[in-house]
Structures are given as C-alpha cells and as structure tokens.
Amino acid sequence: MPSNATGFLKFFRRERRRGDFVFATAMLLFSLFLLVSFPFQTTPAEGTVWSAQPTLWPAVGVFGMVVFAAFNLLGSVLSPRIPGRLAELRVWLGFVEYAAWFLAFVLLVPQLGYLPSSILIAVGLFWRSGYRSPRMLLLAALSGILIVLLFKVGLRVNVPGGAIYELLPPAWRNFFIVYL
C-alpha cells in the first residue's frame, strides 16, 4: 500500500484474494434483494411499539447485511487489482455449465425419451470431462442405461415417454413408454 494513501483508502484496502470481487458483488445483490422483499415478507403487529415488533431484529439483520456487504464491495474495489480475474470468472462460471447440462437433459427427455436422453447426456458429460476414448464413451452409455433401468424398473419411477416414441410401431411404443 502506498504511504500517501488517505485514511479512507487505508481503512478499506486489504489483501484481495481470488473471487473476492465476485463474492462481494453477489452478497450485495442478495442482501439488496432481501431488503427490497422485506416489506412483502413480513407483517408488523398492530398496536405494538416499534421496539417490540417481531420484525425489528430481522430488519436490523437485513439492513446490517446490506451495509456490510456494501462496505465489503467498497473494500474490494479499492484494493489493489490482482491479475487473473478472467480465469477466476471462468472457474465461477464452470459450475453454471453443469446446471446447463441438467437443463438440457430436462428439455431433451420430453422429446427423445428418458433412455436416449440419459445416454446422450452421459456420453456428453464424459466427453466434456475429457474421457474421450471409445472404451470410456461405451462405459458412459452403459451407465446411462443402468440409470434408466434403476429408475424405471427398479424404483418404478414414472417418466413420460418422449415424443419420438410416437414414431414407433404400437407394440414397440408401449414397451418404450413403460420400460425405457
């Protein structure tokens, strides 16, 4: 820290670690969401003094959360920048990718059916994780089949059939809807 920094900067500067800015921003946004939704989620007790209101301490907590999250973000902005911020953001967004895989699975099941969607997503996840040999992709397909058998036959979970099953002959269609 430079010696000519003012007292304000000295107070808020600190050693900024990876993810600090993203965390500080997310916490401020979350606490602002709580503050904005607070009047809609609580009801004051009629005829009760303000110090005895059941919403007093939750309000103090949410307000304090906003103030301290703002101070944390301010401190993060005023602290020296550490190179590698884009790599940090990629790590944070990497978790969103797996949620997108799950959403793709949810969108594929009504179209392709449970078995083809499970096999496709399992092979895709193995491919994405770097397991790209034919042996590993076959293992992924087998794991997709085992998952379907576990849920549909073993646990008797009713999953709606895919729209593609309507293209099959009637006898095959019933079998696919019930077991695959």
N, CA and C atoms as an extended XYZ file, in Angstrom:
540
Properties=species:S:1:pos:R:3:atomname:S:1:resname:S:1:resid:I:1 pbc="F F F"
N         0.849       -1.176        0.000 N   MET     1
C         0.000        0.000        0.000 CA  MET     1
C         0.892        1.236        0.000 C   MET     1
N         0.621        2.193       -0.897 N   PRO     2
C         1.470        3.388       -0.918 CA  PRO     2
C         1.314        4.169        0.375 C   PRO     2
N         2.401        4.831        0.769 N   SER     3
C         2.389        5.559        2.034 CA  SER     3
C         1.545        6.819        1.972 C   SER     3
N         1.248        7.319        0.737 N   ASN     4
C         0.479        8.553        0.626 CA  ASN     4
C        -1.027        8.283        0.563 C   ASN     4
N        -1.478        7.076        0.780 N   ALA     5
C        -2.907        6.756        0.759 CA  ALA     5
C        -3.597        7.474        1.913 C   ALA     5
N        -4.803        7.948        1.634 N   THR     6
C        -5.547        8.660        2.670 CA  THR     6
C        -6.068        7.669        3.701 C   THR     6
N        -6.591        8.198        4.789 N   GLY     7
C        -7.121        7.344        5.840 CA  GLY     7
C        -8.288        6.497        5.359 C   GLY     7
N        -9.114        7.078        4.463 N   PHE     8
C       -10.256        6.340        3.910 CA  PHE     8
C        -9.779        5.123        3.138 C   PHE     8
N        -8.778        5.327        2.265 N   LEU     9
C        -8.261        4.203        1.479 CA  LEU     9
C        -7.566        3.186        2.371 C   LEU     9
N        -6.823        3.680        3.363 N   LYS    10
C        -6.139        2.752        4.264 CA  LYS    10
C        -7.129        1.887        5.024 C   LYS    10
N        -8.273        2.489        5.370 N   PHE    11
C        -9.265        1.754        6.145 CA  PHE    11
C        -9.881        0.616        5.343 C   PHE    11
N       -10.145        0.858        4.036 N   PHE    12
C       -10.858       -0.137        3.246 CA  PHE    12
C        -9.960       -1.051        2.429 C   PHE    12
N        -8.692       -0.707        2.221 N   ARG    13
C        -7.820       -1.577        1.430 CA  ARG    13
C        -7.424       -2.795        2.235 C   ARG    13
N        -7.289       -3.874        1.509 N   ARG    14
C        -6.851       -5.103        2.156 CA  ARG    14
C        -6.247       -6.004        1.080 C   ARG    14
N        -5.773       -7.123        1.481 N   GLU    15
C        -5.271       -8.084        0.501 CA  GLU    15
C        -6.471       -8.768       -0.145 C   GLU    15
N        -6.607       -8.566       -1.424 N   ARG    16
C        -7.769       -9.113       -2.136 CA  ARG    16
C        -7.417      -10.474       -2.724 C   ARG    16
N        -8.186      -11.445       -2.380 N   ARG    17
C        -7.948      -12.806       -2.863 CA  ARG    17
C        -8.846      -13.085       -4.057 C   ARG    17
N        -8.583      -14.213       -4.728 N   ARG    18
C        -9.394      -14.608       -5.872 CA  ARG    18
C       -10.843      -14.791       -5.453 C   ARG    18
N       -11.737      -14.319       -6.282 N   GLY    19
C       -13.164      -14.490       -6.047 CA  GLY    19
C       -13.746      -13.450       -5.116 C   GLY    19
N       -12.898      -12.589       -4.568 N   ASP    20
C       -13.366      -11.608       -3.601 CA  ASP    20
C       -14.370      -10.636       -4.217 C   ASP    20
N       -14.057      -10.107       -5.396 N   PHE    21
C       -14.945       -9.131       -6.031 CA  PHE    21
C       -16.281       -9.772       -6.429 C   PHE    21
N       -16.222      -10.974       -6.982 N   VAL    22
C       -17.454      -11.671       -7.392 CA  VAL    22
C       -18.308      -11.978       -6.168 C   VAL    22
N       -17.660      -12.442       -5.106 N   PHE    23
C       -18.394      -12.750       -3.873 CA  PHE    23
C       -19.010      -11.486       -3.280 C   PHE    23
N       -18.242      -10.392       -3.244 N   ALA    24
C       -18.752       -9.141       -2.668 CA  ALA    24
C       -19.931       -8.614       -3.478 C   ALA    24
N       -19.849       -8.696       -4.798 N   THR    25
C       -20.951       -8.243       -5.651 CA  THR    25
C       -22.182       -9.116       -5.445 C   THR    25
N       -21.991      -10.427       -5.414 N   ALA    26
C       -23.121      -11.337       -5.234 CA  ALA    26
C       -23.788      -11.122       -3.872 C   ALA    26
N       -22.988      -10.912       -2.830 N   MET    27
C       -23.567      -10.698       -1.500 CA  MET    27
C       -24.328       -9.386       -1.425 C   MET    27
N       -23.827       -8.346       -2.078 N   LEU    28
C       -24.552       -7.079       -2.067 CA  LEU    28
C       -25.870       -7.218       -2.820 C   LEU    28
N       -25.851       -7.883       -3.962 N   LEU    29
C       -27.094       -8.080       -4.719 CA  LEU    29
C       -28.096       -8.920       -3.932 C   LEU    29
N       -27.614       -9.969       -3.293 N   PHE    30
C       -28.509      -10.815       -2.494 CA  PHE    30
C       -29.094      -10.046       -1.314 C   PHE    30
N       -28.268       -9.265       -0.630 N   SER    31
C       -28.779       -8.512        0.521 CA  SER    31
C       -29.743       -7.417        0.064 C   SER    31
N       -29.503       -6.804       -1.107 N   LEU    32
C       -30.461       -5.827       -1.629 CA  LEU    32
C       -31.779       -6.498       -1.995 C   LEU    32
N       -31.697       -7.704       -2.531 N   PHE    33
C       -32.920       -8.469       -2.812 CA  PHE    33
C       -33.705       -8.713       -1.522 C   PHE    33
N       -33.002       -9.095       -0.460 N   LEU    34
C       -33.676       -9.318        0.824 CA  LEU    34
C       -34.290       -8.032        1.353 C   LEU    34
N       -33.574       -6.918        1.202 N   LEU    35
C       -34.075       -5.635        1.691 CA  LEU    35
C       -35.325       -5.209        0.919 C   LEU    35
N       -35.312       -5.382       -0.394 N   VAL    36
C       -36.458       -4.981       -1.212 CA  VAL    36
C       -37.666       -5.876       -0.927 C   VAL    36
N       -37.436       -7.155       -0.710 N   SER    37
C       -38.551       -8.076       -0.485 CA  SER    37
C       -39.002       -8.111        0.973 C   SER    37
N       -38.291       -7.440        1.863 N   PHE    38
C       -38.618       -7.480        3.288 CA  PHE    38
C       -40.046       -7.015        3.584 C   PHE    38
N       -40.527       -5.877        3.047 N   PRO    39
C       -41.903       -5.444        3.367 CA  PRO    39
C       -42.962       -6.423        2.875 C   PRO    39
N       -42.657       -7.180        1.826 N   PHE    40
C       -43.636       -8.128        1.294 CA  PHE    40
C       -43.631       -9.456        2.049 C   PHE    40
N       -42.594       -9.706        2.815 N   GLN    41
C       -42.459      -10.977        3.519 CA  GLN    41
C       -42.785      -10.873        5.005 C   GLN    41
N       -42.937       -9.676        5.532 N   THR    42
C       -43.199       -9.502        6.956 CA  THR    42
C       -44.449       -8.657        7.157 C   THR    42
N       -45.039       -8.806        8.316 N   THR    43
C       -46.217       -8.016        8.675 CA  THR    43
C       -46.006       -7.446       10.065 C   THR    43
N       -46.105       -6.130       10.217 N   PRO    44
C       -45.937       -5.563       11.556 CA  PRO    44
C       -47.151       -5.889       12.430 C   PRO    44
N       -46.932       -6.038       13.710 N   ALA    45
C       -48.017       -6.321       14.657 CA  ALA    45
C       -48.725       -5.012       15.001 C   ALA    45
N       -50.012       -4.980       14.828 N   GLU    46
C       -50.790       -3.776       15.125 CA  GLU    46
C       -50.813       -3.506       16.630 C   GLU    46
N       -50.738       -2.234       16.990 N   GLY    47
C       -50.827       -1.848       18.380 CA  GLY    47
C       -49.611       -2.200       19.222 C   GLY    47
N       -48.506       -2.484       18.588 N   THR    48
C       -47.286       -2.852       19.307 CA  THR    48
C       -46.238       -1.773       19.055 C   THR    48
N       -45.527       -1.404       20.101 N   VAL    49
C       -44.486       -0.382       19.946 CA  VAL    49
C       -43.384       -0.921       19.043 C   VAL    49
N       -42.638        0.013       18.436 N   TRP    50
C       -41.645       -0.395       17.443 CA  TRP    50
C       -40.586       -1.323       18.023 C   TRP    50
N       -40.245       -1.129       19.281 N   SER    51
C       -39.190       -1.953       19.882 CA  SER    51
C       -39.659       -3.372       20.192 C   SER    51
N       -40.970       -3.592       20.166 N   ALA    52
C       -41.496       -4.933       20.431 CA  ALA    52
C       -42.019       -5.598       19.157 C   ALA    52
N       -41.822       -4.957       18.014 N   GLN    53
C       -42.282       -5.543       16.748 CA  GLN    53
C       -41.507       -6.833       16.462 C   GLN    53
N       -42.216       -7.865       16.012 N   PRO    54
C       -41.490       -9.108       15.694 CA  PRO    54
C       -40.572       -8.962       14.480 C   PRO    54
N       -40.762       -7.914       13.697 N   THR    55
C       -39.908       -7.728       12.510 CA  THR    55
C       -38.694       -6.863       12.805 C   THR    55
N       -38.546       -6.386       14.031 N   LEU    56
C       -37.443       -5.459       14.336 CA  LEU    56
C       -36.080       -6.096       14.094 C   LEU    56
N       -35.819       -7.227       14.723 N   TRP    57
C       -34.473       -7.812       14.632 CA  TRP    57
C       -34.177       -8.395       13.263 C   TRP    57
N       -35.168       -9.002       12.587 N   PRO    58
C       -34.873       -9.361       11.196 CA  PRO    58
C       -34.566       -8.141       10.331 C   PRO    58
N       -35.273       -7.016       10.578 N   ALA    59
C       -34.994       -5.803        9.797 CA  ALA    59
C       -33.597       -5.283       10.096 C   ALA    59
N       -33.212       -5.311       11.356 N   VAL    60
C       -31.857       -4.870       11.713 CA  VAL    60
C       -30.828       -5.776       11.037 C   VAL    60
N       -31.108       -7.065       11.030 N   GLY    61
C       -30.183       -8.002       10.393 CA  GLY    61
C       -30.051       -7.773        8.899 C   GLY    61
N       -31.171       -7.586        8.219 N   VAL    62
C       -31.118       -7.380        6.769 CA  VAL    62
C       -30.461       -6.039        6.448 C   VAL    62
N       -30.801       -4.998        7.195 N   PHE    63
C       -30.181       -3.698        6.961 CA  PHE    63
C       -28.670       -3.774        7.206 C   PHE    63
N       -28.281       -4.431        8.279 N   GLY    64
C       -26.854       -4.601        8.546 CA  GLY    64
C       -26.159       -5.404        7.468 C   GLY    64
N       -26.862       -6.383        6.934 N   MET    65
C       -26.280       -7.180        5.851 CA  MET    65
C       -26.019       -6.311        4.625 C   MET    65
N       -26.945       -5.402        4.320 N   VAL    66
C       -26.751       -4.501        3.169 CA  VAL    66
C       -25.570       -3.579        3.412 C   VAL    66
N       -25.504       -2.998        4.597 N   VAL    67
C       -24.424       -2.053        4.897 CA  VAL    67
C       -23.064       -2.745        4.833 C   VAL    67
N       -22.944       -3.892        5.459 N   PHE    68
C       -21.641       -4.560        5.492 CA  PHE    68
C       -21.272       -5.161        4.136 C   PHE    68
N       -22.280       -5.585        3.364 N   ALA    69
C       -21.977       -6.051        2.002 CA  ALA    69
C       -21.501       -4.897        1.147 C   ALA    69
N       -22.085       -3.701        1.340 N   ALA    70
C       -21.619       -2.520        0.591 CA  ALA    70
C       -20.191       -2.164        0.991 C   ALA    70
N       -19.881       -2.230        2.277 N   PHE    71
C       -18.504       -1.968        2.723 CA  PHE    71
C       -17.537       -3.015        2.163 C   PHE    71
N       -17.960       -4.243        2.125 N   ASN    72
C       -17.106       -5.308        1.586 CA  ASN    72
C       -16.828       -5.068        0.113 C   ASN    72
N       -17.866       -4.676       -0.652 N   LEU    73
C       -17.669       -4.392       -2.077 CA  LEU    73
C       -16.779       -3.166       -2.247 C   LEU    73
N       -16.973       -2.160       -1.424 N   LEU    74
C       -16.135       -0.967       -1.497 CA  LEU    74
C       -14.680       -1.320       -1.229 C   LEU    74
N       -14.454       -2.121       -0.222 N   GLY    75
C       -13.100       -2.563        0.079 CA  GLY    75
C       -12.494       -3.377       -1.044 C   GLY    75
N       -13.320       -4.168       -1.697 N   SER    76
C       -12.815       -4.973       -2.806 CA  SER    76
C       -12.448       -4.095       -3.987 C   SER    76
N       -13.250       -3.071       -4.243 N   VAL    77
C       -12.968       -2.166       -5.369 CA  VAL    77
C       -11.721       -1.337       -5.088 C   VAL    77
N       -11.530       -0.908       -3.861 N   LEU    78
C       -10.394       -0.050       -3.522 CA  LEU    78
C        -9.089       -0.812       -3.350 C   LEU    78
N        -9.134       -2.107       -3.224 N   SER    79
C        -7.925       -2.902       -3.021 CA  SER    79
C        -7.187       -3.071       -4.342 C   SER    79
N        -5.885       -3.269       -4.268 N   PRO    80
C        -5.102       -3.443       -5.499 CA  PRO    80
C        -5.606       -4.628       -6.311 C   PRO    80
N        -5.576       -4.440       -7.610 N   ARG    81
C        -6.079       -5.475       -8.514 CA  ARG    81
C        -5.063       -6.600       -8.635 C   ARG    81
N        -5.577       -7.805       -8.609 N   ILE    82
C        -4.731       -8.981       -8.755 CA  ILE    82
C        -4.960       -9.532      -10.156 C   ILE    82
N        -3.890       -9.767      -10.928 N   PRO    83
C        -4.095      -10.305      -12.279 CA  PRO    83
C        -4.717      -11.697      -12.233 C   PRO    83
N        -5.416      -12.051      -13.301 N   GLY    84
C        -6.015      -13.370      -13.370 CA  GLY    84
C        -7.500      -13.358      -13.089 C   GLY    84
N        -8.116      -12.198      -13.179 N   ARG    85
C        -9.543      -12.086      -12.863 CA  ARG    85
C       -10.404      -12.888      -13.842 C   ARG    85
N       -10.033      -12.911      -15.129 N   LEU    86
C       -10.814      -13.644      -16.121 CA  LEU    86
C       -10.771      -15.147      -15.849 C   LEU    86
N        -9.616      -15.648      -15.441 N   ALA    87
C        -9.516      -17.074      -15.099 CA  ALA    87
C       -10.389      -17.396      -13.899 C   ALA    87
N       -10.451      -16.461      -12.961 N   GLU    88
C       -11.301      -16.644      -11.786 CA  GLU    88
C       -12.773      -16.710      -12.185 C   GLU    88
N       -13.158      -15.822      -13.091 N   LEU    89
C       -14.558      -15.795      -13.534 CA  LEU    89
C       -14.913      -17.086      -14.270 C   LEU    89
N       -13.952      -17.620      -15.043 N   ARG    90
C       -14.193      -18.893      -15.742 CA  ARG    90
C       -14.449      -20.019      -14.749 C   ARG    90
N       -13.723      -20.026      -13.661 N   VAL    91
C       -13.928      -21.063      -12.638 CA  VAL    91
C       -15.326      -20.936      -12.047 C   VAL    91
N       -15.733      -19.704      -11.759 N   TRP    92
C       -17.074      -19.494      -11.185 CA  TRP    92
C       -18.154      -19.900      -12.173 C   TRP    92
N       -17.976      -19.585      -13.433 N   LEU    93
C       -18.990      -19.925      -14.428 CA  LEU    93
C       -18.970      -21.402      -14.786 C   LEU    93
N       -17.894      -22.098      -14.464 N   GLY    94
C       -17.811      -23.527      -14.734 CA  GLY    94
C       -18.909      -24.306      -14.033 C   GLY    94
N       -19.319      -23.852      -12.881 N   PHE    95
C       -20.389      -24.537      -12.164 CA  PHE    95
C       -21.729      -24.334      -12.860 C   PHE    95
N       -21.888      -23.210      -13.527 N   VAL    96
C       -23.125      -22.940      -14.256 CA  VAL    96
C       -23.250      -23.903      -15.436 C   VAL    96
N       -22.112      -24.316      -15.992 N   GLU    97
C       -22.145      -25.229      -17.128 CA  GLU    97
C       -22.870      -26.526      -16.775 C   GLU    97
N       -22.637      -27.043      -15.583 N   TYR    98
C       -23.276      -28.312      -15.224 CA  TYR    98
C       -24.764      -28.137      -14.973 C   TYR    98
N       -25.160      -26.974      -14.523 N   ALA    99
C       -26.601      -26.690      -14.434 CA  ALA    99
C       -27.201      -26.643      -15.834 C   ALA    99
N       -26.455      -26.114      -16.804 N   ALA   100
C       -26.934      -26.080      -18.189 CA  ALA   100
C       -27.058      -27.501      -18.756 C   ALA   100
N       -26.130      -28.387      -18.386 N   TRP   101
C       -26.248      -29.794      -18.812 CA  TRP   101
C       -27.524      -30.404      -18.256 C   TRP   101
N       -27.827      -30.108      -17.009 N   PHE   102
C       -29.043      -30.650      -16.407 CA  PHE   102
C       -30.278      -30.092      -17.099 C   PHE   102
N       -30.275      -28.798      -17.394 N   LEU   103
C       -31.410      -28.204      -18.094 CA  LEU   103
C       -31.565      -28.799      -19.483 C   LEU   103
N       -30.461      -29.060      -20.153 N   ALA   104
C       -30.533      -29.702      -21.469 CA  ALA   104
C       -31.171      -31.089      -21.337 C   ALA   104
N       -30.799      -31.819      -20.288 N   PHE   105
C       -31.395      -33.138      -20.053 CA  PHE   105
C       -32.903      -33.016      -19.839 C   PHE   105
N       -33.307      -32.043      -19.029 N   VAL   106
C       -34.732      -31.850      -18.743 CA  VAL   106
C       -35.488      -31.497      -20.028 C   VAL   106
N       -34.876      -30.733      -20.898 N   LEU   107
C       -35.537      -30.355      -22.155 CA  LEU   107
C       -35.531      -31.495      -23.170 C   LEU   107
N       -34.535      -32.369      -23.093 N   LEU   108
C       -34.437      -33.472      -24.054 CA  LEU   108
C       -35.392      -34.619      -23.732 C   LEU   108
N       -35.664      -34.877      -22.464 N   VAL   109
C       -36.470      -36.037      -22.084 CA  VAL   109
C       -37.847      -36.028      -22.745 C   VAL   109
N       -38.600      -34.927      -22.749 N   PRO   110
C       -39.918      -34.991      -23.411 CA  PRO   110
C       -39.821      -35.192      -24.922 C   PRO   110
N       -38.708      -34.859      -25.515 N   GLN   111
C       -38.570      -35.007      -26.961 CA  GLN   111
C       -38.024      -36.379      -27.346 C   GLN   111
N       -36.925      -36.797      -26.701 N   LEU   112
C       -36.251      -38.043      -27.087 CA  LEU   112
C       -36.640      -39.232      -26.221 C   LEU   112
N       -37.147      -38.973      -25.037 N   GLY   113
C       -37.421      -40.058      -24.100 CA  GLY   113
C       -36.309      -40.154      -23.072 C   GLY   113
N       -36.578      -40.905      -22.013 N   TYR   114
C       -35.650      -40.974      -20.885 CA  TYR   114
C       -34.366      -41.709      -21.243 C   TYR   114
N       -34.485      -42.856      -21.901 N   LEU   115
C       -33.286      -43.641      -22.221 CA  LEU   115
C       -32.357      -42.926      -23.192 C   LEU   115
N       -32.846      -42.488      -24.371 N   PRO   116
C       -31.913      -41.800      -25.278 CA  PRO   116
C       -31.322      -40.528      -24.679 C   PRO   116
N       -32.119      -39.776      -23.908 N   SER   117
C       -31.603      -38.552      -23.288 CA  SER   117
C       -30.533      -38.876      -22.264 C   SER   117
N       -30.769      -39.927      -21.464 N   SER   118
C       -29.773      -40.298      -20.444 CA  SER   118
C       -28.469      -40.736      -21.091 C   SER   118
N       -28.564      -41.517      -22.150 N   ILE   119
C       -27.346      -41.975      -22.834 CA  ILE   119
C       -26.623      -40.778      -23.456 C   ILE   119
N       -27.369      -39.919      -24.121 N   LEU   120
C       -26.772      -38.763      -24.785 CA  LEU   120
C       -26.079      -37.835      -23.788 C   LEU   120
N       -26.737      -37.534      -22.685 N   ILE   121
C       -26.145      -36.629      -21.693 CA  ILE   121
C       -24.956      -37.293      -21.002 C   ILE   121
N       -25.056      -38.586      -20.704 N   ALA   122
C       -23.931      -39.278      -20.060 CA  ALA   122
C       -22.705      -39.277      -20.966 C   ALA   122
N       -22.910      -39.572      -22.244 N   VAL   123
C       -21.779      -39.561      -23.182 CA  VAL   123
C       -21.236      -38.138      -23.322 C   VAL   123
N       -22.133      -37.156      -23.387 N   GLY   124
C       -21.691      -35.767      -23.490 CA  GLY   124
C       -20.891      -35.315      -22.275 C   GLY   124
N       -21.332      -35.704      -21.095 N   LEU   125
C       -20.601      -35.321      -19.882 CA  LEU   125
C       -19.248      -36.005      -19.799 C   LEU   125
N       -19.194      -37.277      -20.213 N   PHE   126
C       -17.897      -37.961      -20.238 CA  PHE   126
C       -16.972      -37.261      -21.233 C   PHE   126
N       -17.500      -36.917      -22.404 N   TRP   127
C       -16.700      -36.230      -23.432 CA  TRP   127
C       -16.198      -34.899      -22.893 C   TRP   127
N       -17.078      -34.155      -22.243 N   ARG   128
C       -16.729      -32.843      -21.707 CA  ARG   128
C       -15.700      -32.948      -20.594 C   ARG   128
N       -15.758      -34.037      -19.838 N   SER   129
C       -14.814      -34.210      -18.734 CA  SER   129
C       -13.451      -34.709      -19.193 C   SER   129
N       -13.318      -34.983      -20.476 N   GLY   130
C       -12.025      -35.395      -21.003 CA  GLY   130
C       -11.861      -36.889      -21.188 C   GLY   130
N       -12.883      -37.655      -20.879 N   TYR   131
C       -12.807      -39.106      -21.070 CA  TYR   131
C       -13.339      -39.415      -22.465 C   TYR   131
N       -12.445      -39.397      -23.470 N   ARG   132
C       -12.901      -39.455      -24.860 CA  ARG   132
C       -12.527      -40.744      -25.572 C   ARG   132
N       -11.974      -41.691      -24.898 N   SER   133
C       -11.638      -42.950      -25.556 CA  SER   133
C       -12.929      -43.728      -25.816 C   SER   133
N       -12.947      -44.583      -26.858 N   PRO   134
C       -14.155      -45.373      -27.135 CA  PRO   134
C       -14.598      -46.208      -25.935 C   PRO   134
N       -13.648      -46.720      -25.195 N   ARG   135
C       -13.982      -47.529      -24.020 CA  ARG   135
C       -14.736      -46.693      -22.973 C   ARG   135
N       -14.279      -45.484      -22.741 N   MET   136
C       -14.939      -44.626      -21.742 CA  MET   136
C       -16.304      -44.151      -22.227 C   MET   136
N       -16.429      -43.888      -23.530 N   LEU   137
C       -17.729      -43.467      -24.051 CA  LEU   137
C       -18.725      -44.613      -23.997 C   LEU   137
N       -18.259      -45.835      -24.239 N   LEU   138
C       -19.136      -47.006      -24.084 CA  LEU   138
C       -19.557      -47.171      -22.623 C   LEU   138
N       -18.614      -46.947      -21.724 N   LEU   139
C       -18.933      -47.004      -20.294 CA  LEU   139
C       -19.976      -45.944      -19.925 C   LEU   139
N       -19.877      -44.776      -20.531 N   ALA   140
C       -20.859      -43.707      -20.274 CA  ALA   140
C       -22.238      -44.140      -20.762 C   ALA   140
N       -22.300      -44.735      -21.947 N   ALA   141
C       -23.583      -45.192      -22.480 CA  ALA   141
C       -24.176      -46.283      -21.580 C   ALA   141
N       -23.331      -47.189      -21.120 N   LEU   142
C       -23.810      -48.237      -20.207 CA  LEU   142
C       -24.298      -47.656      -18.885 C   LEU   142
N       -23.619      -46.648      -18.403 N   SER   143
C       -24.074      -46.030      -17.151 CA  SER   143
C       -25.418      -45.339      -17.361 C   SER   143
N       -25.632      -44.749      -18.541 N   GLY   144
C       -26.942      -44.163      -18.846 CA  GLY   144
C       -28.033      -45.218      -18.859 C   GLY   144
N       -27.734      -46.362      -19.443 N   ILE   145
C       -28.712      -47.464      -19.472 CA  ILE   145
C       -28.996      -47.972      -18.061 C   ILE   145
N       -27.949      -48.131      -17.252 N   LEU   146
C       -28.145      -48.598      -15.872 CA  LEU   146
C       -28.972      -47.615      -15.046 C   LEU   146
N       -28.764      -46.337      -15.270 N   ILE   147
C       -29.545      -45.329      -14.541 CA  ILE   147
C       -31.017      -45.437      -14.914 C   ILE   147
N       -31.298      -45.614      -16.199 N   VAL   148
C       -32.686      -45.751      -16.638 CA  VAL   148
C       -33.303      -47.007      -16.049 C   VAL   148
N       -32.577      -48.118      -16.085 N   LEU   149
C       -33.105      -49.356      -15.514 CA  LEU   149
C       -33.347      -49.217      -14.014 C   LEU   149
N       -32.450      -48.540      -13.329 N   LEU   150
C       -32.613      -48.340      -11.892 CA  LEU   150
C       -33.885      -47.551      -11.593 C   LEU   150
N       -34.090      -46.468      -12.329 N   PHE   151
C       -35.240      -45.608      -12.033 CA  PHE   151
C       -36.557      -46.192      -12.550 C   PHE   151
N       -36.577      -46.692      -13.774 N   LYS   152
C       -37.850      -47.118      -14.350 CA  LYS   152
C       -38.248      -48.527      -13.929 C   LYS   152
N       -37.305      -49.435      -13.842 N   VAL   153
C       -37.629      -50.818      -13.494 CA  VAL   153
C       -37.461      -51.045      -11.990 C   VAL   153
N       -36.336      -50.626      -11.439 N   GLY   154
C       -36.071      -50.874      -10.034 CA  GLY   154
C       -36.915      -50.021       -9.102 C   GLY   154
N       -36.985      -48.730       -9.338 N   LEU   155
C       -37.718      -47.827       -8.451 CA  LEU   155
C       -39.119      -47.511       -8.960 C   LEU   155
N       -39.436      -47.947      -10.149 N   ARG   156
C       -40.762      -47.747      -10.763 CA  ARG   156
C       -41.157      -46.259      -10.817 C   ARG   156
N       -40.212      -45.439      -11.200 N   VAL   157
C       -40.471      -44.014      -11.376 CA  VAL   157
C       -41.141      -43.825      -12.735 C   VAL   157
N       -42.267      -43.132      -12.736 N   ASN   158
C       -42.970      -42.880      -13.995 CA  ASN   158
C       -42.432      -41.619      -14.637 C   ASN   158
N       -41.769      -41.796      -15.749 N   VAL   159
C       -41.239      -40.675      -16.520 CA  VAL   159
C       -41.997      -40.668      -17.834 C   VAL   159
N       -42.529      -39.533      -18.247 N   PRO   160
C       -43.285      -39.514      -19.506 CA  PRO   160
C       -42.405      -39.915      -20.679 C   PRO   160
N       -43.021      -40.595      -21.636 N   GLY   161
C       -42.301      -41.019      -22.819 CA  GLY   161
C       -41.970      -39.848      -23.714 C   GLY   161
N       -40.992      -40.052      -24.565 N   GLY   162
C       -40.585      -38.996      -25.470 CA  GLY   162
C       -41.503      -38.905      -26.678 C   GLY   162
N       -41.520      -37.752      -27.296 N   ALA   163
C       -42.347      -37.544      -28.482 CA  ALA   163
C       -41.886      -38.422      -29.632 C   ALA   163
N       -40.626      -38.776      -29.629 N   ILE   164
C       -40.091      -39.621      -30.693 CA  ILE   164
C       -40.671      -41.037      -30.632 C   ILE   164
N       -41.178      -41.454      -29.469 N   TYR   165
C       -41.762      -42.783      -29.335 CA  TYR   165
C       -43.032      -42.924      -30.173 C   TYR   165
N       -43.664      -41.809      -30.497 N   GLU   166
C       -44.883      -41.859      -31.303 CA  GLU   166
C       -44.607      -42.344      -32.725 C   GLU   166
N       -43.360      -42.313      -33.132 N   LEU   167
C       -42.998      -42.770      -34.470 CA  LEU   167
C       -42.822      -44.276      -34.548 C   LEU   167
N       -42.793      -44.948      -33.407 N   LEU   168
C       -42.565      -46.400      -33.375 CA  LEU   168
C       -43.866      -47.153      -33.650 C   LEU   168
N       -43.780      -48.422      -34.078 N   PRO   169
C       -44.985      -49.253      -34.196 CA  PRO   169
C       -45.655      -49.393      -32.818 C   PRO   169
N       -47.002      -49.624      -32.786 N   PRO   170
C       -47.727      -49.619      -31.492 CA  PRO   170
C       -47.148      -50.549      -30.432 C   PRO   170
N       -46.764      -51.762      -30.802 N   ALA   171
C       -46.233      -52.688      -29.794 CA  ALA   171
C       -44.919      -52.166      -29.214 C   ALA   171
N       -44.056      -51.671      -30.048 N   TRP   172
C       -42.781      -51.121      -29.587 CA  TRP   172
C       -43.000      -49.843      -28.775 C   TRP   172
N       -43.969      -49.026      -29.199 N   ARG   173
C       -44.252      -47.775      -28.498 CA  ARG   173
C       -44.624      -48.034      -27.037 C   ARG   173
N       -45.515      -48.988      -26.806 N   ASN   174
C       -45.911      -49.302      -25.430 CA  ASN   174
C       -44.726      -49.786      -24.599 C   ASN   174
N       -43.906      -50.650      -25.180 N   PHE   175
C       -42.723      -51.144      -24.473 CA  PHE   175
C       -41.787      -50.001      -24.118 C   PHE   175
N       -41.529      -49.109      -25.068 N   PHE   176
C       -40.619      -47.989      -24.818 CA  PHE   176
C       -41.183      -47.042      -23.758 C   PHE   176
N       -42.495      -46.783      -23.817 N   ILE   177
C       -43.084      -45.856      -22.840 CA  ILE   177
C       -43.024      -46.445      -21.438 C   ILE   177
N       -43.276      -47.741      -21.316 N   VAL   178
C       -43.313      -48.350      -19.979 CA  VAL   178
C       -41.915      -48.592      -19.414 C   VAL   178
N       -40.990      -49.080      -20.255 N   TYR   179
C       -39.707      -49.527      -19.717 CA  TYR   179
C       -38.519      -48.656      -20.064 C   TYR   179
N       -38.621      -47.796      -21.058 N   LEU   180
C       -37.449      -47.011      -21.464 CA  LEU   180
C       -37.763      -45.552      -21.412 C   LEU   180
